[in-house]
Amino acid sequence: MEKWVLFDLDGTLTKSEEGIWNCAKYAAEQMGFPLPTEETLKKWIGPPLIWSFRNLMGMTEEQAWQAQEKYRERYNTRGKYENRVYPGVRNMLRTLREAGVHMGIVTGKPENSTVDILDFFGLKKFMEQIVCATDGHADKEQMIRSVLPADPAAEVWMVGDRKYDMEGGVRAGVHTLGVSWGYGSREELENAGAERIAASPREAAEILCPGAAVPKGAFLSMEGLDGSGKSTQIERLTDSMDRFGFEVMLTREPGGTAVGEKIRDILLDRENAEMTAETEALLYAAARAQHVREKIRPAVAAGKVVLCDRFLDSSVAYQGGGRQLGVDRVLAMNAPAVGGTLPLLTVYLDLDHRASLARREAASRLDRLEMEKEDFHARVEEGYHALIARNPERYVVVDARGDREDIAGTIRKAVLARLFEAE
Ligand code: TMP
């Protein structure tokens, strides 16, 4: 039997308060009104704008219309993107789509900003119908009725965070699921006739499609010479993916597991000067074998995006190139460790080994590998470049000397595009 799930947008799929509040403040300022308090802003999401300017800010009808103009001016250029997808929402949508459920949006927002937001956050591809307010009119019952499937036996759900969604659904004769992670309380949803209530997107997916499995996530890695700014960029990328609703698991090599962290200590300990290149390569591989099985594979299977600070490429570059074991030997040593688990995409922060040396010298205490001489790092750099030349489509290569924000923006765009494509 055909199944349709219709979602409200603000407060249900996206947490839109940041942009909405910034625009309300901007409109107040432009109109010469005092800035709204936190209390006022909390009541802002849900009711029509004109109503809020009049009743929450005390404007006259005429002032409210002018304020709405100001609000929209900022919202349409900036405010709509000051938004985030709730954690777990992407996986809920992916789960439903895999299970063959048809999905749509029923929102009180105007069409242009709705479509832009869905597009920007990579959510439009999940939606077969998008119903928006026209000329400020947003009667949810009518909007739901306008997309009801022809087959009267079809199962249809309206999912939303406010009473308007539940009341509209009840009047249109469809099932209603209230979500308590948005702006309406459980009590508000229950009073409005919600048939079921979900506290998380995972619970919502289970109610809408019992037993459906979460599709698998993705595995990404970040690589670069020591001093290339990897830690900063990893942090920035994690924040961006989080804003877009990906469930991110950040991890690192060597390490990431209790066993791996112990191996890391041995590897980086400056006392272990007698360690042979083979021992070193096998220890990195051993830590990796544990990491892949204990952490990476289970997280990807649970729908997470795993972002790993260094992976197999580091061994190829450092032990294969730096220690001169050769690419093929290092790959052979690592084959049983990775067992075919490789990143979908690798970000390489490209920095000349001399610049890397200068940055490392500025750091206070160097570990055993960082202490290596310039020619070692020159071979590591060469190793990376050879890897990238072999398999360019797997890499996003970014010049690490640029402005931090620009680098973060370039990485974000490339990684999100690939993740959207893989969904
Ligand atoms: P980190 O400082 O980025 O955490 O990395 C620790 C050091 O280990 C770094 O100098 C690179 C080195 N390394 C290898 O030589 N081979 C590997 O396989 C990995 C993962 C790291």
mmCIF file of C-alpha atoms in Angstrom, residues 1-4 102 145 147-156 173-174:
data_model
loop_
_atom_site.group_PDB
_atom_site.id
_atom_site.type_symbol
_atom_site.label_atom_id
_atom_site.label_comp_id
_atom_site.label_asym_id
_atom_site.label_seq_id
_atom_site.Cartn_x
_atom_site.Cartn_y
_atom_site.Cartn_z
ATOM 1 C CA MET A 1 0.000 0.000 0.000
ATOM 2 C CA GLU A 2 1.207 3.488 -0.879
ATOM 3 C CA LYS A 3 2.519 5.499 2.056
ATOM 4 C CA TRP A 4 3.000 9.285 2.172
ATOM 5 C CA HIS A 102 6.766 9.044 -0.588
ATOM 6 C CA ARG A 145 -5.759 18.121 1.083
ATOM 7 C CA VAL A 147 -1.535 16.729 -2.063
ATOM 8 C CA LEU A 148 -3.583 13.751 -0.899
ATOM 9 C CA PRO A 149 -2.937 10.770 -3.166
ATOM 10 C CA ALA A 150 -5.767 9.619 -5.445
ATOM 11 C CA ASP A 151 -5.880 6.179 -3.815
ATOM 12 C CA PRO A 152 -8.201 6.494 -0.778
ATOM 13 C CA ALA A 153 -6.526 3.461 0.810
ATOM 14 C CA ALA A 154 -3.112 5.191 0.888
ATOM 15 C CA GLU A 155 -1.657 5.782 4.360
ATOM 16 C CA VAL A 156 -0.866 9.484 4.888
ATOM 17 C CA GLY A 173 -8.351 13.208 7.921
ATOM 18 C CA VAL A 174 -4.739 11.966 7.917
#
